Tab-separated table of C-alpha atoms in Angstrom:
chain	number	residue	atom	x	y	z
F	1	MET	CA	15.766	-4.762	12.612
F	2	THR	CA	17.155	-2.570	9.903
F	3	ALA	CA	16.255	-1.694	6.310
F	4	PRO	CA	15.891	-4.433	3.676
F	5	VAL	CA	19.047	-5.480	1.838
F	6	GLY	CA	17.491	-7.064	-1.201
F	7	VAL	CA	16.733	-10.505	0.190
F	8	THR	CA	13.158	-11.545	-0.570
F	9	ASP	CA	10.886	-13.633	1.572
F	10	ALA	CA	10.974	-16.317	-1.149
F	11	VAL	CA	14.756	-16.645	-0.756
F	12	LEU	CA	14.439	-16.544	3.001
F	13	GLY	CA	11.739	-19.202	2.978
F	14	ARG	CA	13.887	-21.659	1.079
F	15	ALA	CA	16.892	-20.989	3.243
F	16	GLN	CA	14.806	-21.470	6.386
F	17	GLN	CA	13.789	-24.905	5.103
F	18	VAL	CA	17.488	-25.873	5.042
F	19	ALA	CA	17.945	-24.380	8.520
F	20	ASP	CA	14.932	-26.397	9.758
F	21	ALA	CA	16.364	-29.592	8.226
F	22	PHE	CA	19.618	-28.906	10.132
F	23	ALA	CA	17.582	-28.453	13.320
F	24	ALA	CA	15.755	-31.707	12.767
F	25	ILE	CA	19.107	-33.539	12.893
F	26	THR	CA	20.931	-31.496	15.478
F	27	ALA	CA	18.207	-29.860	17.615
F	28	VAL	CA	19.917	-26.476	16.995
F	29	GLU	CA	17.371	-23.883	15.909
F	30	LEU	CA	18.646	-21.411	13.337
F	31	ASP	CA	17.258	-18.096	12.127
F	32	ALA	CA	17.990	-18.048	8.406
F	33	ARG	CA	17.284	-14.327	8.231
F	34	ALA	CA	20.043	-13.561	10.723
F	35	LEU	CA	22.427	-15.829	8.777
F	36	LEU	CA	21.692	-14.142	5.424
F	37	THR	CA	21.359	-10.519	6.519
F	38	GLY	CA	23.246	-10.409	9.816
F	39	ARG	CA	26.513	-8.981	8.532
F	40	ALA	CA	24.733	-6.230	6.639
F	41	ALA	CA	22.726	-5.300	9.730
F	42	MET	CA	25.786	-5.528	11.958
F	43	LEU	CA	27.969	-3.310	9.767
F	44	GLY	CA	25.273	-1.041	8.251
F	45	LEU	CA	25.751	-2.384	4.694
F	46	ARG	CA	23.280	-2.287	1.861
F	47	PRO	CA	23.723	-2.997	-1.866
F	48	GLN	CA	23.561	0.095	-4.015
F	49	GLY	CA	22.172	-1.174	-7.320
F	50	ARG	CA	25.133	-2.262	-9.393
F	51	VAL	CA	27.513	-1.783	-6.432
F	52	SER	CA	27.611	-4.606	-3.874
F	53	ALA	CA	26.834	-4.043	-0.212
F	54	GLY	CA	30.510	-4.312	0.739
F	55	GLY	CA	31.482	-2.026	-2.134
F	56	ALA	CA	34.180	-4.305	-3.650
F	57	THR	CA	32.092	-5.810	-6.447
F	58	ARG	CA	30.372	-4.120	-9.369
F	59	LEU	CA	28.117	-5.112	-12.210
F	60	PHE	CA	28.846	-3.688	-15.650
F	61	VAL	CA	27.815	-4.312	-19.224
F	62	THR	CA	30.069	-5.456	-22.080
F	63	ARG	CA	30.075	-4.616	-25.766
F	64	ASP	CA	27.774	-7.470	-26.706
F	65	GLY	CA	25.180	-6.481	-24.100
F	66	SER	CA	26.126	-9.129	-21.555
F	67	TRP	CA	26.596	-8.407	-17.855
F	68	CYS	CA	29.671	-9.169	-15.748
F	69	ALA	CA	30.630	-8.749	-12.134
F	70	LEU	CA	34.149	-8.120	-10.964
F	71	THR	CA	35.450	-8.013	-7.403
F	72	LEU	CA	38.386	-5.776	-6.474
F	73	SER	CA	38.722	-6.494	-2.790
F	74	ARG	CA	42.447	-7.142	-2.549
F	75	ALA	CA	45.376	-4.839	-3.226
F	76	ASP	CA	46.613	-7.299	-5.826
F	77	ASP	CA	43.277	-7.139	-7.637
F	78	ILE	CA	43.452	-3.356	-7.971
F	79	ALA	CA	47.093	-3.593	-9.046
F	80	ALA	CA	46.057	-5.962	-11.852
F	81	VAL	CA	43.549	-3.541	-13.426
F	82	PRO	CA	46.045	-1.912	-15.832
F	83	ALA	CA	47.016	-5.378	-17.143
F	84	LEU	CA	43.340	-6.267	-17.451
F	85	VAL	CA	42.406	-3.196	-19.489
F	86	GLN	CA	45.732	-3.243	-21.339
F	87	THR	CA	47.020	0.230	-20.553
F	88	ASP	CA	50.276	1.682	-19.316
F	89	SER	CA	48.492	4.727	-17.899
F	90	PRO	CA	46.080	3.492	-15.277
F	91	ASP	CA	43.013	5.604	-14.493
F	92	ALA	CA	42.885	7.099	-11.018
F	93	ASP	CA	39.541	5.231	-10.597
F	94	PRO	CA	40.011	1.599	-11.476
F	95	TRP	CA	36.285	1.113	-11.967
F	96	THR	CA	36.140	3.812	-14.650
F	97	ALA	CA	38.912	2.025	-16.483
F	98	VAL	CA	37.210	-1.391	-16.183
F	99	GLU	CA	33.801	-0.156	-17.335
F	100	ASN	CA	35.215	1.810	-20.264
F	101	TRP	CA	37.214	-1.196	-21.404
F	102	ALA	CA	34.309	-3.622	-21.011
F	103	ALA	CA	32.101	-1.356	-23.082
F	104	VAL	CA	34.297	-2.092	-26.122
F	105	THR	CA	35.084	-5.693	-25.277
F	106	ASP	CA	32.959	-8.858	-25.708
F	107	VAL	CA	32.005	-10.724	-22.534
F	108	ARG	CA	34.041	-13.825	-23.410
F	109	GLN	CA	37.205	-11.756	-23.705
F	110	VAL	CA	36.475	-9.904	-20.464
F	111	ALA	CA	36.020	-13.164	-18.507
F	112	GLU	CA	38.965	-14.946	-20.071
F	113	ARG	CA	41.390	-12.067	-19.489
F	114	ALA	CA	40.233	-11.468	-15.947
F	115	ARG	CA	40.587	-15.165	-15.099
F	116	LEU	CA	43.984	-15.326	-16.707
F	117	LEU	CA	45.030	-12.635	-14.208
F	118	GLY	CA	43.448	-14.455	-11.272
F	119	LEU	CA	40.684	-11.917	-10.784
F	120	PRO	CA	37.285	-12.832	-9.342
F	121	VAL	CA	34.971	-12.328	-12.316
F	122	ALA	CA	31.543	-13.676	-13.227
F	123	VAL	CA	29.330	-13.646	-16.267
F	124	LEU	CA	25.699	-13.235	-15.292
F	125	GLY	CA	23.896	-16.603	-15.244
F	126	GLU	CA	26.832	-18.675	-16.515
F	127	SER	CA	26.548	-21.298	-13.756
F	128	PRO	CA	23.716	-23.847	-13.572
F	129	ALA	CA	21.967	-24.734	-10.363
F	130	ALA	CA	23.379	-27.828	-8.657
F	131	GLY	CA	23.367	-29.466	-5.261
F	132	PRO	CA	26.487	-30.845	-3.685
F	133	ARG	CA	28.581	-33.414	-5.462
F	134	ILE	CA	28.974	-36.361	-3.058
F	135	THR	CA	31.436	-39.151	-3.584
F	136	GLU	CA	32.612	-42.026	-1.429
F	137	LEU	CA	35.764	-41.136	0.459
F	138	GLY	CA	36.407	-43.990	2.891
F	139	PRO	CA	34.809	-46.472	5.233
F	140	ARG	CA	31.569	-45.501	6.942
F	141	SER	CA	30.964	-45.639	10.638
F	142	ALA	CA	27.785	-46.048	12.617
F	143	GLY	CA	25.524	-43.024	12.221
F	144	ARG	CA	26.329	-40.392	14.832
F	145	SER	CA	25.540	-36.904	15.979
F	146	LEU	CA	27.933	-34.003	15.749
F	147	ALA	CA	28.469	-33.851	19.507
F	148	GLY	CA	32.091	-34.518	20.318
F	149	GLN	CA	33.215	-34.789	16.687
F	150	LEU	CA	36.553	-33.098	15.873
F	151	VAL	CA	36.281	-30.629	12.995
F	152	ALA	CA	39.379	-29.262	11.266
F	153	ASP	CA	38.287	-25.945	9.706
F	154	LEU	CA	40.835	-24.909	7.150
F	155	SER	CA	38.484	-22.408	5.547
F	156	SER	CA	38.476	-18.647	5.686
F	157	MET	CA	36.248	-15.641	5.093
F	158	TRP	CA	32.516	-16.609	5.339
F	159	ALA	CA	31.048	-19.735	3.797
F	160	GLY	CA	33.411	-22.294	5.382
F	161	PRO	CA	33.706	-20.532	8.743
F	162	LEU	CA	29.891	-20.301	8.969
F	163	CYS	CA	29.663	-24.033	8.310
F	164	GLY	CA	32.160	-24.590	11.112
F	165	GLN	CA	30.329	-22.264	13.449
F	166	LEU	CA	27.056	-24.075	12.963
F	167	LEU	CA	28.725	-27.449	13.572
F	168	ARG	CA	30.207	-26.007	16.782
F	169	GLN	CA	26.734	-24.944	17.891
F	170	ALA	CA	25.685	-28.571	17.315
F	171	GLY	CA	28.342	-29.787	19.771
F	172	ALA	CA	31.371	-30.425	17.613
F	173	THR	CA	34.881	-29.403	18.677
F	174	VAL	CA	35.986	-27.061	15.899
F	175	VAL	CA	39.657	-26.203	15.278
F	176	LYS	CA	40.197	-23.124	13.172
F	177	VAL	CA	43.432	-23.667	11.225
F	178	GLU	CA	45.341	-20.652	9.919
F	179	SER	CA	48.740	-19.867	8.581
F	180	PRO	CA	50.583	-17.323	10.725
F	181	ALA	CA	51.776	-15.682	7.533
F	182	ARG	CA	48.342	-15.536	5.912
F	183	PRO	CA	45.613	-15.717	8.570
F	184	ASP	CA	41.926	-15.491	7.792
F	185	GLY	CA	41.382	-12.138	6.041
F	186	THR	CA	38.389	-11.341	8.238
F	187	ARG	CA	40.783	-10.814	11.125
F	188	ASN	CA	41.687	-7.552	9.391
F	189	GLY	CA	38.108	-6.400	9.113
F	190	PRO	CA	35.440	-5.510	11.659
F	191	SER	CA	36.034	-7.689	14.747
F	192	ALA	CA	32.272	-8.203	15.283
F	193	PHE	CA	31.997	-10.268	12.069
F	194	PHE	CA	35.101	-12.338	12.814
F	195	ASP	CA	33.810	-12.999	16.302
F	196	TRP	CA	30.400	-14.041	14.987
F	197	MET	CA	31.896	-16.574	12.628
F	198	ASN	CA	34.633	-17.946	14.877
F	199	HIS	CA	33.766	-17.631	18.530
F	200	GLY	CA	34.056	-20.881	20.475
F	201	LYS	CA	36.490	-22.432	18.014
F	202	TYR	CA	40.036	-23.430	18.903
F	203	SER	CA	42.731	-21.458	17.053
F	204	TYR	CA	45.596	-23.526	15.644
F	205	ALA	CA	48.310	-21.533	13.841
F	206	VAL	CA	50.550	-23.664	11.611
F	207	ASP	CA	52.569	-23.061	8.487
F	208	PHE	CA	50.667	-24.751	5.655
F	209	ASP	CA	53.997	-26.038	4.361
F	210	ASP	CA	54.380	-27.975	7.605
F	211	THR	CA	52.694	-30.916	5.971
F	212	ALA	CA	53.518	-33.343	8.824
F	213	ALA	CA	51.677	-31.190	11.427
F	214	LEU	CA	48.660	-30.695	9.148
F	215	ALA	CA	48.517	-34.325	8.134
F	216	THR	CA	48.463	-35.321	11.792
F	217	LEU	CA	45.525	-33.008	12.538
F	218	LEU	CA	43.584	-33.973	9.427
F	219	GLY	CA	44.182	-37.615	10.134
F	220	ALA	CA	42.599	-37.231	13.567
F	221	ALA	CA	39.603	-35.183	12.344
F	222	ASP	CA	36.133	-36.557	11.884
F	223	VAL	CA	35.143	-33.604	9.657
F	224	VAL	CA	37.341	-31.404	7.438
F	225	ILE	CA	36.218	-28.114	5.953
F	226	GLU	CA	38.316	-26.498	3.220
F	227	SER	CA	37.704	-23.578	0.916
F	228	SER	CA	40.980	-23.160	-0.996
F	229	ARG	CA	41.365	-24.182	-4.602
F	230	PRO	CA	41.706	-27.968	-4.678
F	231	ALA	CA	45.311	-27.877	-5.972
F	232	ALA	CA	46.461	-25.971	-2.914
F	233	LEU	CA	46.143	-29.004	-0.629
F	234	ALA	CA	46.704	-31.650	-3.286
F	235	ARG	CA	50.202	-30.399	-4.123
F	236	ARG	CA	51.096	-30.717	-0.431
F	237	GLY	CA	49.825	-34.293	-0.251
F	238	LEU	CA	46.967	-33.177	1.986
F	239	GLY	CA	43.977	-33.814	-0.232
F	240	PRO	CA	41.025	-35.933	0.974
F	241	GLU	CA	42.350	-39.057	-0.746
F	242	ALA	CA	45.880	-38.629	0.601
F	243	VAL	CA	45.269	-38.045	4.316
F	244	LYS	CA	45.267	-41.082	6.611
F	245	PRO	CA	41.777	-42.622	6.462
F	246	ARG	CA	39.421	-42.392	9.424
F	247	PRO	CA	36.138	-44.346	9.507
F	248	GLY	CA	33.151	-42.066	8.966
F	249	ARG	CA	35.151	-38.940	8.072
F	250	THR	CA	33.208	-36.276	6.177
F	251	TRP	CA	35.234	-33.877	4.072
F	252	VAL	CA	33.611	-30.676	2.836
F	253	ARG	CA	35.178	-28.792	-0.051
F	254	ILE	CA	33.793	-25.312	-0.832
F	255	THR	CA	34.862	-23.631	-4.031
F	256	GLY	CA	33.650	-20.681	-6.056
F	257	HIS	CA	32.804	-22.531	-9.266
F	258	GLY	CA	33.612	-26.232	-8.801
F	259	ALA	CA	36.527	-28.543	-8.139
F	260	THR	CA	37.107	-30.017	-11.633
F	261	GLY	CA	38.159	-28.723	-15.052
F	262	GLU	CA	38.980	-25.108	-15.754
F	263	ARG	CA	36.390	-23.913	-13.192
F	264	ALA	CA	38.573	-25.300	-10.376
F	265	GLY	CA	40.979	-22.436	-10.992
F	266	TRP	CA	38.401	-19.635	-11.051
F	267	VAL	CA	38.587	-17.321	-8.029
F	268	ALA	CA	35.334	-16.171	-6.452
F	269	PHE	CA	33.835	-14.153	-3.616
F	270	GLY	CA	30.217	-14.172	-2.492
F	271	ASP	CA	28.899	-11.330	-4.624
F	272	ASP	CA	30.438	-12.369	-7.903
F	273	ALA	CA	29.583	-16.023	-7.278
F	274	ALA	CA	25.953	-15.011	-6.860
F	275	VAL	CA	26.014	-13.171	-10.178
F	276	SER	CA	27.532	-16.230	-11.841
F	277	GLY	CA	24.577	-18.197	-10.560
F	278	GLY	CA	22.168	-15.606	-11.895
F	279	MET	CA	21.061	-14.484	-8.450
F	280	VAL	CA	20.318	-10.861	-9.109
F	281	ARG	CA	17.220	-8.673	-8.996
F	282	ASN	CA	16.116	-6.780	-12.063
F	283	ASP	CA	15.524	-3.098	-11.969
F	284	PRO	CA	14.243	-1.697	-15.298
F	285	GLY	CA	16.949	-2.519	-17.797
F	286	THR	CA	19.656	-3.485	-15.358
F	287	PRO	CA	20.503	-6.265	-12.885
F	288	VAL	CA	21.262	-5.309	-9.294
F	289	PHE	CA	22.821	-7.170	-6.390
F	290	VAL	CA	20.863	-9.289	-3.942
F	291	GLY	CA	21.852	-9.098	-0.270
F	292	ASP	CA	25.379	-9.019	1.064
F	293	ALA	CA	27.781	-11.559	-0.536
F	294	ILE	CA	24.715	-13.774	-0.487
F	295	ALA	CA	26.390	-16.891	-1.988
F	296	ASP	CA	28.600	-17.142	1.132
F	297	PRO	CA	25.969	-17.580	3.883
F	298	LEU	CA	23.748	-19.690	1.632
F	299	THR	CA	26.629	-22.069	0.920
F	300	GLY	CA	27.722	-22.148	4.579
F	301	LEU	CA	24.208	-23.085	5.628
F	302	HIS	CA	23.862	-25.789	3.012
F	303	ALA	CA	27.255	-27.172	3.878
F	304	ALA	CA	26.449	-27.406	7.576
F	305	TYR	CA	23.247	-29.333	6.847
F	306	ALA	CA	25.123	-31.657	4.444
F	307	VAL	CA	27.699	-32.454	7.138
F	308	ALA	CA	25.059	-33.152	9.761
F	309	ASP	CA	23.156	-35.402	7.364
F	310	SER	CA	26.340	-37.186	6.272
F	311	CYS	CA	27.384	-37.883	9.899
F	312	ALA	CA	23.890	-39.185	10.655
F	313	ARG	CA	24.281	-41.619	7.724
F	314	GLY	CA	27.756	-42.784	8.758
F	315	GLY	CA	29.986	-40.342	6.839
F	316	GLY	CA	32.818	-41.571	4.681
F	317	GLU	CA	32.083	-38.928	2.073
F	318	LEU	CA	33.623	-36.072	0.129
F	319	ILE	CA	30.998	-33.334	-0.263
F	320	GLU	CA	31.785	-30.586	-2.774
F	321	PHE	CA	29.905	-27.286	-3.011
F	322	ALA	CA	30.294	-24.556	-5.624
F	323	MET	CA	29.014	-21.242	-4.344
F	324	SER	CA	27.843	-20.190	-7.821
F	325	ALA	CA	25.795	-23.405	-8.167
F	326	VAL	CA	24.197	-22.863	-4.749
F	327	ALA	CA	23.333	-19.274	-5.691
F	328	ALA	CA	21.727	-20.575	-8.907
F	329	LEU	CA	19.346	-22.695	-6.840
F	330	TYR	CA	17.981	-19.431	-5.429
F	331	ALA	CA	18.110	-17.345	-8.605
F	332	PRO	CA	14.425	-17.865	-9.558
F	333	LEU	CA	13.423	-16.605	-6.100
F	334	ALA	CA	15.513	-13.474	-6.069
F	335	SER	CA	12.747	-11.240	-7.390
F	336	MET	CA	9.780	-13.115	-5.856
F	337	GLY	CA	7.941	-11.633	-2.885
F	338	ASP	CA	8.737	-8.709	-0.667
F	339	GLU	CA	12.170	-7.756	0.678
F	340	VAL	CA	12.643	-8.673	4.312
F	341	PRO	CA	14.268	-6.324	6.868
F	342	ALA	CA	17.806	-7.256	7.865
F	343	VAL	CA	18.308	-8.482	11.398
F	344	ALA	CA	21.586	-8.432	13.363
F	345	PRO	CA	22.723	-11.581	15.149
F	346	GLY	CA	22.882	-11.554	18.924
F	347	ALA	CA	26.052	-10.531	20.741
F	348	THR	CA	28.787	-13.136	20.617
F	349	PRO	CA	31.991	-13.694	22.573
F	350	ALA	CA	35.281	-12.656	21.049
F	351	GLY	CA	36.832	-14.967	18.492
F	352	PRO	CA	40.095	-16.736	19.341
F	353	VAL	CA	43.485	-15.011	19.229
F	354	LEU	CA	45.610	-16.494	16.449
F	355	GLY	CA	47.397	-19.618	17.715
F	356	VAL	CA	46.227	-19.280	21.295
F	357	ASP	CA	45.133	-22.933	21.420
F	358	ASN	CA	48.072	-24.668	19.745
F	359	ASP	CA	49.005	-26.684	22.819
F	360	ALA	CA	45.410	-27.641	23.501
F	361	VAL	CA	44.957	-28.803	19.901
F	362	LEU	CA	48.105	-30.927	20.166
F	363	ARG	CA	46.638	-32.557	23.292
F	364	LEU	CA	43.359	-33.208	21.441
F	365	ILE	CA	45.255	-34.907	18.616
F	366	ALA	CA	47.381	-36.960	20.997
F	367	GLY	CA	44.295	-38.119	22.867
F	368	ARG	CA	42.756	-39.394	19.655
F	369	GLN	CA	45.927	-41.103	18.519
F	370	SER	CA	46.068	-43.020	21.821
F	371	CYS	CA	42.483	-44.334	21.474
């Protein structure tokens, strides 16, 4: 075990209830503490007050006294800072420029301008708590376990891949789908985290503009996990309503802030999504981060339980999670109780090499088409 990372035993207790509900359906026992704090323990991360554990997200105050969080994790995000703060002479430290600009700008303008530029921004507490939005997608099947189910995992980073990993542990065959041109960004980070999220999955590398190949895989899948903005698949004719129906299919859509209205276009990562949901701890006079990108593992855990429950009921559902809304469920617990020590997950095998299983995946698809 390592030092606490800002996760309280109240948060952990509620998450463990979800983990136990997953175990009741699948017989797979989960340690919620490892899921929520494992990356921090593995990589030696800890939130530093208004700086997130991973260092890419910061909390800052605006002119009207409101608090915002902004994530600058991608090169494009940092490159957009001069446009955000409206200067032709960017500061050597982008955070100094952002905080100085925010100090003379109202929160509404900060959020609107950042979102116009496609930046992951959050206003503290702007998102209400909500469970998943579940709608009928297609015909149901007889209730079934996850064992032997084919899962097409189109997600990346943390929440979606964690959902896929937990389904794999419950016996599903999980195919991790990535574009060769833009693979999962965690491949470029510490290998231990990528391995933890993706070991045991098949790797299928396919151009996302190859709609025929993707449609064939999605048409054969019992479960689909996606975490891109909804329009990304819809414009390719690969949305849940467009893919060939399959009795009992469960489709999970994970977004930062929701799949409808203007929120569908808002970019989010785990730390800023948590702030949007109000999941912060309060030091005297200032909010501080909770955990490590906490909205990601919470959403991944909730999504895995929702899939298991849906399959047990016969599926045929579209299940939509917003990470900010999941975080808001835990916001009242963020300052309740003692902080728990972080615990690293056990050693895991290496994750799959990109595209190493393409032929095997094609055989899986062909076998299902011949049934």
